[in-house]
Short mmCIF file of C-alpha atoms in Angstrom, two decimals:
data_model
loop_
_atom_site.label_atom_id
_atom_site.label_comp_id
_atom_site.label_asym_id
_atom_site.label_seq_id
_atom_site.Cartn_x
_atom_site.Cartn_y
_atom_site.Cartn_z
CA MET A 20 231.23 -73.32 88.64
CA PRO A 21 228.12 -71.16 88.91
CA HIS A 22 224.99 -72.37 87.29
CA ALA A 23 224.29 -69.20 85.15
CA GLN A 24 227.69 -70.18 83.63
CA ALA A 25 227.03 -73.87 82.98
CA CYS A 26 223.20 -73.33 82.18
CA MET A 27 223.46 -71.55 78.39
CA ALA A 28 219.33 -70.69 78.95
CA CYS A 29 219.88 -69.15 82.26
CA ALA A 30 222.83 -67.40 80.82
CA GLY A 31 220.94 -65.84 78.08
CA HIS A 32 218.04 -64.67 80.87
CA LEU A 33 220.83 -63.07 82.99
CA ARG A 34 222.27 -61.47 80.07
CA ALA A 35 218.57 -59.76 79.16
CA ALA A 36 218.11 -59.09 82.43
CA MET A 37 221.12 -56.77 82.55
CA ARG A 38 220.54 -54.72 79.62
CA LEU A 39 216.85 -54.07 80.33
CA GLY A 40 217.61 -53.06 83.89
CA LYS A 41 220.09 -50.22 82.42
CA LEU A 42 217.10 -49.40 79.94
CA LEU A 43 214.64 -49.27 83.06
CA ALA A 44 216.96 -47.30 85.26
CA GLN A 45 216.70 -44.37 82.45
CA ARG A 46 213.81 -42.51 83.55
CA PRO A 47 211.90 -41.36 80.07
CA GLU A 48 211.12 -37.58 79.38
CA VAL A 49 207.75 -36.27 80.48
CA PRO A 50 205.87 -35.12 76.71
CA ALA A 51 205.71 -31.28 76.98
CA GLU A 52 201.76 -31.57 76.66
CA VAL A 53 201.53 -33.64 79.89
CA ARG A 54 203.77 -31.10 81.66
CA ASP A 55 201.02 -28.37 80.71
CA PRO A 56 199.07 -27.71 84.02
CA GLY A 57 196.08 -26.74 81.79
CA LEU A 58 195.64 -30.17 80.69
CA LEU A 59 195.37 -31.64 84.20
CA GLU A 60 193.29 -28.88 85.14
CA ALA A 61 190.85 -29.27 82.31
CA ILE A 62 190.67 -33.13 83.09
CA HIS A 63 189.65 -32.19 86.70
CA VAL A 64 187.08 -29.97 85.63
CA ARG A 65 185.56 -32.58 83.08
CA ALA A 66 185.48 -35.52 85.61
CA THR A 67 184.10 -33.00 88.17
CA GLN A 68 181.15 -31.60 85.69
CA SER A 69 180.08 -35.64 85.11
CA MET A 70 180.30 -36.43 88.33
CA LEU A 71 177.96 -33.93 89.25
CA ARG A 72 175.12 -35.36 87.08
CA GLU A 73 175.85 -38.76 88.13
CA PRO A 74 174.19 -40.30 91.21
CA GLY A 75 177.74 -41.30 92.50
CA GLY A 76 178.52 -37.74 92.25
CA MET A 77 175.51 -36.48 94.19
CA LEU A 78 176.49 -39.27 96.70
CA LEU A 79 179.97 -38.02 97.13
CA GLN A 80 178.64 -34.25 97.88
CA GLY A 81 176.56 -35.73 100.57
CA THR A 82 179.44 -37.56 102.16
CA TYR A 83 181.37 -34.29 101.97
CA GLY A 84 178.62 -32.69 103.91
CA ARG A 85 177.09 -30.50 101.32
CA PRO A 86 173.60 -30.75 100.13
CA PRO A 87 172.90 -32.38 96.80
CA VAL A 88 171.84 -30.50 93.71
CA LEU A 89 169.00 -32.89 92.80
CA PRO A 90 167.63 -33.06 89.13
CA ALA A 91 163.83 -33.29 88.60
CA ILE A 92 163.63 -36.80 88.68
CA PRO A 93 159.99 -38.67 89.42
CA TRP A 94 159.27 -40.39 92.79
CA PRO A 95 160.51 -42.84 94.24
CA LEU A 96 163.71 -42.04 92.76
CA GLN A 97 163.74 -38.60 94.20
CA GLN A 98 163.22 -39.78 97.92
CA ASP A 99 165.74 -42.51 97.51
CA ALA A 100 168.67 -39.71 96.32
CA SER A 101 167.50 -37.36 98.95
CA GLY A 102 167.81 -40.60 101.35
CA LEU A 103 171.05 -41.22 100.24
CA ALA A 104 172.40 -37.80 100.47
CA ARG A 105 171.08 -37.51 104.04
CA GLN A 106 172.48 -41.13 104.76
CA GLY A 107 175.72 -39.98 103.13
CA ALA A 108 176.25 -36.83 104.89
CA THR A 109 175.22 -38.40 108.28
CA SER A 110 177.12 -41.37 108.35
CA GLY A 111 180.49 -40.33 106.50
CA GLY A 112 181.15 -44.26 105.83
CA SER A 113 181.47 -46.23 102.79
CA ALA A 114 178.29 -46.87 101.03
CA PRO A 115 176.33 -50.23 101.22
CA GLY A 116 176.02 -52.81 98.35
CA TRP A 117 172.59 -52.22 97.49
CA LEU A 118 173.52 -48.44 96.98
CA TRP A 119 176.14 -49.44 94.16
CA THR A 120 173.39 -51.63 92.54
CA ARG A 121 170.77 -48.78 92.65
CA ILE A 122 173.43 -46.43 91.26
CA ARG A 123 174.11 -48.92 88.31
CA ASP A 124 170.52 -49.23 87.47
CA ASP A 125 170.25 -45.39 87.42
CA LEU A 126 172.96 -45.16 85.08
CA ARG A 127 171.66 -47.72 82.71
CA GLN A 128 168.00 -45.85 82.85
CA GLN A 129 169.80 -42.35 81.94
CA VAL A 130 171.45 -44.01 78.99
CA ALA A 131 167.85 -45.51 77.90
CA LYS A 132 165.68 -42.47 78.53
CA PRO A 133 166.35 -40.37 75.57
CA VAL A 134 165.34 -43.10 73.41
CA LEU A 135 162.07 -43.83 75.69
CA ARG A 136 161.17 -40.43 75.63
CA ARG A 137 161.60 -40.27 72.02
CA ARG A 138 159.35 -42.74 71.36
CA ALA A 139 156.73 -41.91 73.84
CA VAL A 140 156.57 -38.42 72.32
CA LEU A 141 156.04 -40.16 68.81
CA ALA A 142 153.31 -42.56 70.34
CA ALA A 143 151.77 -39.54 71.95
CA VAL A 144 151.89 -37.53 68.71
CA ALA A 145 150.19 -40.35 66.70
CA ALA A 146 147.43 -40.71 68.98
CA SER A 147 146.84 -37.23 68.98
CA LEU A 148 146.49 -37.33 65.22
CA VAL A 149 143.92 -40.46 65.03
CA LEU A 150 141.85 -38.60 67.75
CA ALA A 151 141.71 -35.38 65.79
CA LEU A 152 140.84 -37.45 62.54
CA ALA A 153 138.08 -39.03 64.23
CA LEU A 154 137.13 -35.51 66.02
CA SER A 155 137.07 -34.16 62.75
CA LYS A 156 134.11 -35.78 61.88
CA PHE A 157 131.74 -34.26 64.27
CA VAL A 158 133.84 -30.90 65.01
CA GLY A 159 131.97 -27.94 62.85
CA SER A 160 133.80 -25.14 60.81
CA ASP A 161 133.59 -23.20 63.57
CA GLY A 162 135.77 -25.73 65.44
CA SER A 163 133.38 -25.88 68.30
CA PRO A 164 133.52 -29.52 69.95
CA ALA A 165 131.10 -32.43 69.44
CA ASP A 166 128.60 -32.41 71.97
CA VAL A 167 126.17 -33.91 69.61
CA GLN A 168 127.09 -37.61 68.15
CA ILE A 169 125.81 -37.48 64.64
CA VAL A 170 126.73 -40.27 62.43
CA PHE A 171 126.73 -40.41 58.35
CA ILE A 172 124.77 -43.81 57.04
CA PRO A 173 125.39 -44.44 53.30
CA VAL A 174 122.42 -45.72 51.33
CA ASP A 175 122.55 -47.55 48.11
CA GLU A 176 118.95 -46.72 47.07
CA MET A 177 118.09 -43.43 45.74
CA PRO A 178 115.68 -41.65 48.35
CA LEU A 179 112.48 -40.31 47.13
CA VAL A 180 113.33 -36.75 46.62
CA ASP A 181 112.14 -33.71 44.28
CA HIS A 182 115.23 -33.02 42.76
CA PRO A 183 115.37 -32.81 38.53
CA ALA A 184 117.83 -35.94 38.57
CA ALA A 185 116.05 -37.87 40.99
CA ILE A 186 112.64 -37.21 39.12
CA LEU A 187 114.07 -38.10 35.50
CA ARG A 188 115.34 -41.34 37.19
CA ARG A 189 112.03 -42.23 38.03
CA GLY A 190 110.52 -41.01 34.80
CA GLY A 191 109.59 -43.83 33.38
CA ARG A 192 108.86 -46.26 36.40
CA GLN A 193 106.10 -43.86 38.03
CA MET B 167 99.38 -16.60 -14.88
CA LEU B 168 99.07 -18.51 -11.40
CA ALA B 169 102.90 -18.93 -11.91
CA PRO B 170 103.66 -15.70 -11.74
CA ALA B 171 101.33 -14.96 -9.05
CA ALA B 172 102.77 -17.69 -6.97
CA VAL B 173 106.37 -16.58 -7.15
CA LEU B 174 105.20 -12.94 -5.79
CA VAL B 175 103.25 -14.63 -3.13
CA GLY B 176 106.42 -16.57 -2.19
CA SER B 177 108.53 -13.54 -2.72
CA LEU B 178 106.48 -11.35 -0.37
CA ALA B 179 106.33 -14.05 2.42
CA SER B 180 110.05 -14.45 2.19
CA GLN B 181 110.34 -11.00 2.66
CA GLN B 182 108.00 -10.64 5.19
CA ALA B 183 110.17 -13.34 7.62
CA ALA B 184 113.08 -11.91 6.83
CA ALA B 185 111.68 -8.35 7.69
CA SER B 186 110.27 -10.42 10.97
CA ALA B 187 113.53 -11.74 11.77
CA ALA B 188 115.44 -8.37 11.41
CA ALA B 189 112.74 -6.70 13.49
CA LEU B 190 113.13 -9.54 16.27
CA ARG B 191 116.77 -9.03 16.02
CA SER B 192 116.56 -5.27 16.46
CA GLN B 193 114.00 -5.31 19.14
CA SER B 194 115.37 -8.09 21.50
CA PRO B 195 117.42 -6.34 24.23
CA TYR B 196 118.70 -9.73 25.41
CA ALA B 197 120.29 -10.43 21.76
CA ILE B 198 124.07 -11.37 22.18
CA ARG B 199 125.38 -10.17 18.86
CA THR B 200 128.83 -9.46 20.21
CA ALA B 201 131.06 -11.00 22.79
CA ALA B 202 130.27 -7.89 25.20
CA ASP B 203 126.74 -8.65 24.96
CA LEU B 204 127.52 -12.25 26.50
CA THR B 205 126.68 -11.46 30.07
CA PHE B 206 124.79 -12.94 32.85
CA ARG B 207 121.87 -10.29 32.82
CA ASN B 208 121.13 -11.07 29.24
CA ILE B 209 121.13 -14.77 29.73
CA ALA B 210 118.84 -14.42 32.52
CA GLY B 211 116.30 -12.28 31.15
CA ALA B 212 116.22 -13.74 27.51
CA ARG B 213 114.23 -16.71 29.23
CA PHE B 214 111.12 -14.66 30.13
CA HIS B 215 110.99 -11.44 27.60
CA GLU B 216 109.25 -12.95 24.81
CA THR B 217 107.04 -16.11 23.79
CA TRP B 218 108.91 -18.31 22.14
CA GLN B 219 108.42 -22.56 21.77
CA ALA B 220 111.22 -25.11 21.27
CA VAL B 221 111.73 -28.85 20.73
CA GLN B 222 114.46 -30.34 22.86
CA VAL B 223 116.32 -33.39 23.59
CA ARG B 224 117.52 -33.71 27.06
CA ARG B 225 119.85 -36.28 28.09
CA PHE B 226 121.16 -37.82 30.85
CA LEU B 227 122.20 -41.11 32.71
CA ASP B 228 120.15 -43.29 34.56
CA ALA B 229 120.83 -45.03 37.74
CA ASP B 230 122.58 -47.87 35.78
CA GLY B 231 124.66 -45.39 33.75
CA VAL B 232 122.61 -46.16 30.46
CA LEU B 233 122.12 -43.08 28.39
CA VAL B 234 118.44 -41.95 28.18
CA GLN B 235 116.98 -39.31 25.77
CA ILE B 236 113.81 -37.86 26.21
CA ARG B 237 112.33 -35.46 23.23
CA GLU B 238 110.27 -32.73 25.03
CA ARG B 239 108.61 -29.56 23.92
CA VAL B 240 108.73 -26.38 26.01
CA THR B 241 106.52 -23.39 25.68
CA VAL B 242 107.07 -19.80 27.12
CA GLN B 243 105.02 -16.96 27.24
CA GLY B 244 107.43 -14.30 28.67
CA ASN B 245 106.04 -11.56 30.63
CA GLY B 246 109.64 -10.41 31.89
CA THR B 247 109.52 -12.19 35.47
CA ASP B 248 110.57 -15.70 36.48
CA SER B 249 107.02 -16.50 36.70
CA SER B 250 106.30 -16.35 33.02
CA PRO B 251 103.56 -19.21 32.06
CA PHE B 252 105.17 -22.11 30.47
CA GLN B 253 104.32 -25.69 29.60
CA LEU B 254 106.76 -28.65 29.23
CA GLU B 255 105.76 -31.65 27.62
CA PHE B 256 106.86 -34.98 27.14
CA LEU B 257 106.96 -36.26 23.46
CA ASP B 258 108.95 -39.20 23.31
CA VAL B 259 112.17 -41.42 24.11
CA ILE B 260 114.76 -41.60 21.53
CA GLY B 261 116.73 -44.41 20.75
CA SER B 262 114.83 -46.95 22.65
CA THR B 263 111.27 -48.79 22.52
CA VAL B 264 108.96 -47.54 24.86
CA THR B 265 105.87 -49.43 25.87
CA ALA B 266 102.48 -47.75 26.57
CA ALA B 267 102.86 -48.15 30.40
CA GLN B 268 105.97 -46.34 30.27
CA ARG B 269 104.86 -43.61 27.85
CA GLN B 270 101.94 -43.10 30.38
CA SER B 271 104.41 -43.17 33.39
CA TRP B 272 106.72 -40.26 31.51
CA GLN B 273 103.96 -38.10 31.09
CA TYR B 274 102.63 -38.38 34.39
CA THR B 275 106.07 -37.41 35.57
CA TYR B 276 106.18 -34.41 33.06
CA ARG B 277 102.43 -33.39 34.17
CA SER B 278 103.60 -33.60 38.03
CA HIS B 279 107.18 -32.04 37.78
CA ALA B 280 107.15 -30.01 34.77
CA GLY B 281 108.09 -26.81 37.16
CA LEU B 282 111.00 -28.56 38.75
CA LEU B 283 112.32 -29.53 35.47
CA HIS B 284 111.93 -26.44 33.54
CA GLN B 285 112.98 -24.31 36.17
CA HIS B 286 115.92 -26.37 37.74
CA GLY B 287 116.84 -28.88 35.35
CA SER B 288 119.17 -27.54 33.32
CA PHE B 289 121.75 -24.63 32.93
CA ALA B 290 119.81 -21.27 34.10
CA VAL B 291 120.96 -18.07 35.67
CA GLN B 292 118.98 -18.21 38.96
CA ASP B 293 120.86 -14.91 40.22
CA VAL B 294 122.58 -12.61 38.29
CA ASP B 295 124.73 -10.98 40.83
CA ALA B 296 125.74 -14.40 42.38
CA ALA B 297 126.38 -15.67 39.33
CA HIS B 298 128.70 -12.89 38.74
CA ARG B 299 130.76 -13.47 41.75
CA ASN B 300 130.97 -17.04 41.59
CA TYR B 301 131.60 -17.71 37.51
CA LEU B 302 133.42 -16.74 34.86
CA LEU B 303 132.01 -16.49 31.33
CA TYR B 304 134.26 -16.99 28.47
CA ASP B 305 133.14 -16.26 24.49
CA PHE B 306 134.24 -18.66 22.20
CA GLY B 307 132.61 -17.06 18.96
CA THR B 308 129.60 -17.87 16.90
CA VAL B 309 128.48 -21.36 15.85
CA ARG B 310 125.06 -22.78 14.14
CA ARG B 311 122.55 -24.60 16.53
CA ALA B 312 119.17 -25.77 15.35
CA GLY B 313 119.64 -23.73 11.94
CA ARG B 314 120.28 -20.71 13.85
CA GLU B 315 123.36 -18.39 14.34
CA ALA B 316 124.55 -18.81 18.24
CA ARG B 317 127.53 -17.59 20.38
CA ARG B 318 129.16 -20.27 22.35
CA ALA B 319 130.28 -19.65 25.69
CA ILE B 320 131.78 -21.32 28.84
CA VAL B 321 130.62 -20.57 32.20
CA PHE B 322 133.59 -21.76 34.63
CA PRO B 323 133.02 -21.77 38.50
CA ARG B 324 135.69 -19.83 40.43
CA SER B 325 135.17 -22.98 42.97
CA GLY B 326 136.38 -26.27 42.03
CA ASP B 327 133.50 -28.31 43.55
CA LYS B 328 130.71 -27.04 40.86
CA ALA B 329 129.80 -27.97 37.29
CA ILE B 330 131.12 -26.30 34.13
CA TRP B 331 128.73 -25.52 31.35
CA VAL B 332 129.38 -25.08 27.73
CA VAL B 333 126.43 -22.83 26.23
CA ASP B 334 125.02 -21.99 22.73
CA LEU B 335 123.05 -18.92 23.25
CA ASP B 336 120.92 -17.80 19.95
CA VAL B 337 122.25 -14.48 18.94
CA ASP B 338 118.99 -12.69 18.19
CA THR B 339 117.19 -13.77 21.31
CA GLY B 340 119.65 -14.67 23.70
CA LEU B 341 117.84 -17.97 24.48
CA THR B 342 119.82 -20.99 25.37
CA LEU B 343 119.88 -23.46 22.46
CA TYR B 344 122.48 -25.74 24.08
CA ALA B 345 123.91 -26.68 27.41
CA ALA B 346 126.22 -29.46 28.39
CA GLU B 347 127.09 -29.96 32.06
CA TYR B 348 130.52 -31.13 32.88
CA ASP B 349 131.77 -32.34 36.14
CA SER B 350 135.02 -31.22 37.85
CA ARG B 351 136.65 -34.46 35.80
CA LEU B 352 135.28 -32.86 32.74
CA ARG B 353 132.76 -35.76 32.24
CA VAL B 354 129.50 -34.91 30.82
CA THR B 355 126.86 -35.44 33.13
CA GLY B 356 123.81 -34.03 31.15
CA GLU B 357 122.83 -32.07 27.90
CA LEU B 358 119.76 -30.14 27.01
CA GLU B 359 120.02 -29.47 22.89
CA VAL B 360 117.37 -27.50 21.29
CA ASN B 361 116.29 -28.85 17.88
CA SER B 362 114.02 -26.27 16.58
CA LEU B 363 113.05 -22.79 17.94
CA ALA B 364 109.93 -20.42 17.08
CA VAL B 365 110.04 -17.03 18.62
CA GLY B 366 107.13 -14.60 18.72
CA ALA B 367 104.61 -14.78 16.01
CA GLN B 368 105.94 -17.84 14.92
CA VAL B 369 104.80 -19.77 17.78
CA PRO B 370 101.23 -21.53 17.34
CA PRO B 371 98.63 -19.97 18.75
CA LEU B 372 98.33 -20.75 22.54
CA GLY B 373 94.79 -21.84 23.91
CA ALA B 374 92.97 -21.70 26.93
CA GLY B 375 94.51 -23.74 29.83
CA TRP B 376 97.57 -24.33 27.84
CA ASN B 377 100.22 -23.78 30.46
CA TRP B 378 101.52 -26.03 33.13
CA THR B 379 99.84 -25.91 36.78
CA PRO B 380 101.30 -27.27 39.84
CA ARG B 381 99.53 -30.01 41.33
CA GLN B 382 100.35 -28.84 44.61
CA VAL B 383 99.76 -25.63 46.06
CA VAL B 384 102.46 -23.64 46.25
CA ASP B 385 102.91 -20.45 48.11
CA VAL B 386 106.28 -18.38 47.89
CA TYR B 387 107.17 -15.92 50.74
CA PRO B 388 109.73 -13.27 50.83
CA SER B 389 111.53 -14.06 53.47
CA PRO B 390 112.11 -17.18 55.44
CA GLN B 391 110.97 -16.07 58.80
CA LEU B 392 107.31 -15.57 57.21
CA ALA B 393 107.47 -19.08 55.66
CA ILE B 394 108.31 -20.73 58.98
CA GLN B 395 105.22 -18.67 60.39
CA ALA B 396 103.11 -20.04 57.98
CA MET B 397 104.00 -24.13 58.51
CA ARG B 398 101.71 -25.62 60.75
CA SER B 399 104.03 -28.18 61.51
CA ALA B 400 105.47 -28.21 64.99
CA PHE B 401 109.21 -27.93 64.42
CA VAL B 402 110.72 -26.17 61.61
CA LEU B 403 113.74 -24.26 61.65
CA VAL B 404 115.41 -21.52 59.15
CA PRO B 405 118.92 -23.21 58.68
CA ASP B 406 121.95 -21.60 59.92
CA LEU B 407 124.47 -22.87 57.63
CA GLY B 408 127.42 -20.78 58.98
CA GLN B 409 130.32 -20.10 56.31
CA VAL B 410 129.94 -23.62 55.02
CA VAL B 411 128.36 -22.35 51.79
CA ALA B 412 129.01 -18.57 51.87
CA GLU B 413 128.90 -18.17 48.29
CA TYR B 414 125.14 -19.52 48.25
CA VAL B 415 122.23 -17.09 48.87
CA LEU B 416 118.89 -17.91 49.71
CA HIS B 417 116.68 -17.02 46.56
CA ARG B 418 113.56 -18.94 47.52
CA ALA B 419 111.21 -19.83 50.43
CA GLN B 420 107.97 -21.34 49.41
CA ILE B 421 105.50 -23.84 51.17
CA THR B 422 104.15 -26.52 49.18
CA THR B 423 100.58 -28.08 50.36
CA ASN B 424 99.28 -31.45 48.95
CA ARG B 425 95.87 -30.82 47.84
CA LEU B 426 94.83 -34.39 49.01
CA ASN B 427 95.94 -34.55 52.64
CA ALA B 428 97.14 -30.76 53.30
CA GLU B 429 100.60 -32.02 54.13
CA GLN B 430 102.95 -29.12 53.96
CA THR B 431 106.67 -28.94 52.79
CA LEU B 432 108.83 -25.99 53.50
CA VAL B 433 111.32 -25.75 51.05
CA PHE B 434 114.37 -23.24 51.16
CA GLY B 435 116.20 -22.93 47.82
CA TYR B 436 120.02 -21.82 47.60
CA THR B 437 121.89 -20.75 44.82
CA ASP B 438 125.33 -19.43 43.88
CA GLY B 439 123.99 -17.96 40.91
CA ILE B 440 124.14 -21.27 38.58
CA ASP B 441 124.15 -23.94 40.96
CA GLU B 442 121.12 -24.96 43.43
CA PHE B 443 120.76 -26.84 46.54
CA PHE B 444 117.44 -27.23 48.48
CA VAL B 445 116.54 -27.87 52.05
CA THR B 446 113.23 -29.13 52.72
CA GLN B 447 111.51 -29.48 55.94
CA SER B 448 108.06 -31.58 56.23
CA GLY B 449 106.39 -32.89 59.22
CA ALA B 450 103.96 -36.06 59.80
CA GLN B 451 106.17 -38.34 58.35
CA PRO B 452 107.22 -41.23 60.56
CA ASP B 453 111.35 -41.51 61.39
CA PRO B 454 112.86 -43.59 58.66
CA PHE B 455 115.47 -44.56 61.25
CA ALA B 456 113.18 -45.37 64.18
CA ASN B 457 114.11 -49.05 64.02
CA SER B 458 118.00 -48.73 63.13
CA PRO B 459 120.29 -50.36 65.63
CA GLY B 460 121.54 -46.98 66.56
CA ARG B 461 118.30 -45.76 67.78
CA LEU B 462 117.27 -48.62 70.38
CA PRO B 463 117.32 -47.71 73.95
CA ASP B 464 120.52 -48.21 75.49
CA PRO B 465 120.90 -46.59 79.02
CA ALA B 466 124.48 -46.98 78.84
CA ARG B 467 125.22 -44.47 76.61
CA SER B 468 123.30 -41.61 74.45
CA LYS B 469 121.71 -42.68 70.96
CA PRO B 470 123.40 -41.05 68.06
CA HIS B 471 121.89 -39.18 65.37
CA ALA B 472 121.81 -40.48 61.98
CA ILE B 473 121.92 -39.04 58.60
CA ALA B 474 121.29 -41.17 55.68
CA SER B 475 123.93 -40.12 52.97
CA TYR B 476 123.35 -40.94 48.93
CA ASP B 477 125.18 -39.86 46.04
CA ASP B 478 125.74 -40.62 42.53
CA PRO B 479 126.99 -38.89 39.34
CA ALA B 480 123.91 -36.54 39.36
CA MET B 481 123.40 -35.41 43.08
CA ARG B 482 123.69 -35.98 46.53
CA VAL B 483 121.12 -36.44 49.25
CA TYR B 484 121.21 -36.30 53.05
CA VAL B 485 118.01 -37.07 54.97
CA PHE B 486 117.37 -37.22 58.63
CA HIS B 487 114.56 -37.15 61.13
CA GLU B 488 114.35 -34.89 64.40
CA LYS B 489 111.53 -34.06 66.58
CA GLY B 490 108.72 -35.25 64.26
CA THR B 491 110.04 -33.45 61.02
CA THR B 492 112.21 -35.15 58.15
CA PHE B 493 115.04 -32.93 56.63
CA GLN B 494 116.56 -32.99 53.33
CA VAL B 495 119.52 -31.65 51.87
CA VAL B 496 119.76 -32.16 47.89
CA GLY B 497 122.12 -30.73 45.68
CA SER B 498 124.88 -31.13 42.94
CA GLN B 499 127.40 -34.47 43.28
CA GLY B 500 130.41 -31.94 43.23
CA LEU B 501 129.20 -29.85 46.17
CA VAL B 502 130.69 -32.09 48.90
CA ARG B 503 130.10 -29.45 51.55
CA LEU B 504 126.39 -30.44 51.29
CA GLN B 505 127.75 -33.18 54.05
CA GLN B 506 128.53 -30.12 56.25
CA VAL B 507 125.55 -28.28 55.45
CA ALA B 508 123.51 -31.65 56.71
CA TRP B 509 125.68 -31.74 59.80
CA ARG B 510 125.09 -28.31 60.62
CA LEU B 511 121.44 -28.91 59.96
CA CYS B 512 121.23 -31.78 62.19
CA ARG B 513 123.01 -30.50 65.05
CA GLN B 514 120.84 -26.90 64.72
CA ALA B 515 117.84 -29.13 64.97
CA VAL B 516 119.13 -31.31 67.92
CA THR B 517 120.33 -28.65 69.86
CA GLY B 518 118.50 -25.52 68.67
CA ASN B 519 121.96 -23.70 68.19
#
C-alpha cells in the first residue's frame, strides 16, 4: 500500500499540493495600470534623477566613462569624489569596500545638513544681533563706526553743577 | 463831620484803584483777555514789560524725594528785554523748622544763584519761534489765582521726552501766576505759585542797589565762535550735536569768570523754546577719572574715555574730562537724548571731529 494512502497527514499534504498546484499554474492577470508603459518610464526617470544627486550615481557615471557633474561640496570631499570618478572611469571594475563606507557617510551628512545649516544660520543671526546691540552703544547717530571707546559710568552722588534743580537741592546745605 | 469825609476819601481811593486797574488792563499789550490772546509771544513778553513784584512759593522734591517749599519774593523792573533788572529773595521755608544756619545757607544760595533760579528755574518762554515749533498751547478757560483773574493753559510738547506744563496766566498782565511741571508719566516734578502780585505803581519804591548782580563776571557773546576766542583755556570747542537734538537752538553763549581766581567757564545754552540744557566747559580743573581703573596705563589695550552719568527725577548730568577741560552736559531728566549729546561731545573732544 502506498504511504500516502496509509498516512492520513501525508495524504492531506498531497491533496493540498495538488490543489495549489492547479492554482499556481494559472498565471494571474496583470493590472491595467502596470501595463501602462508610462508608469515604467516614470519609475526609470525618478530613479535616474535621484541617482544623479547621490554619490553612488556619480560613481556610476564615472564607471560608464562620462565625467560626473560634481556639486559644490567642500574640500576634501570634492577631491575624493573627483578621485572616485576618475578611479571608476579608469578601472571599470567593482568599487572597493571603503568606497561604500564613504558613500554611506556622505548620505548620512546629506540628510543631516539641512538641520545643521539652519542651526548655524540661527546661531550666526543671534551672534550678529548681540554684536549689533553691543556696538550700538558706541555708534553715533550718523551710523559711523566706533573708533573711540567711550564708557558711561553711573554715579549715585549728584555732581556739583550749576543747574536750578541741583542748586535747590544744595540750598540749605551750603 | 469826619465820618462823611472818611467815607468820601475811601470812596475816592477805591475809585482811583479801580481806575488804575482799568488803565493797566487796557495798557498792557500782553494781556490775555481771550483765548486768542493766549500766545507764546504774549507769555514771553509779559515778564519784562513792566515793573512787578510777587511773593511766591517754590515747591520741589529734594534728593530724598521729600517735598520742600520755599517762599520767595521776586521783583522785576521791566525794560522790554530779558536783561531787565530783577531781584529774587529767600523769605522762608514752609512746613519745617529752619535753624539759623540753614536760613543763612538758603540766603547765601539765593544771593549766589538768583539769576539761575529766576531765569531758568521754572516755566519761561526762552525762544518764541522755537516754542511755536515744538509745543502746543491749549486754553482751559478762566480761573482765580492770587486773588486775580487768570487764564489756565496747558503747554504740551510735540516730543514725548519733554515736560508738560500747566500754567495760570494773569489776564491783565500776562504774567505767570502758577506753573506746574509734569513729567511724561504725569507726575508733578515742580511748582511755582504766586500768592500775591503787585504791578506798576503798586510796587513799593525800589532803592539804590536793589537788584541782583552776579557774583561772577558774566560776558554774553553773540556767537559761539566769539565766545571760544575769548576763552583763555587751551582746549574748548563749539559742540557739534548733529541731529540728535535738532529742535533745540543755541540761544546763549557766555563766559563766567570767577572774580577770585579768574577761572573761566564757557556756557552754551540750548532751548527748544521752553526746555533747556547746558553745555559747560571749564579748564584748570583736575581730571576726576584720573585714578579710575579704566584710565590706568595698560600697554595691552587703549584706555576707554569715561563719562560720569547721573540722573534723578529733576535732571540728568553727564561729566567728562578731556585734554585738561571738564565738560558738563546738564538738562531735564526726561531728555534721554542728552546721553547721545554727551557721547558726541566726548568723541568730538577726543578726535576733533
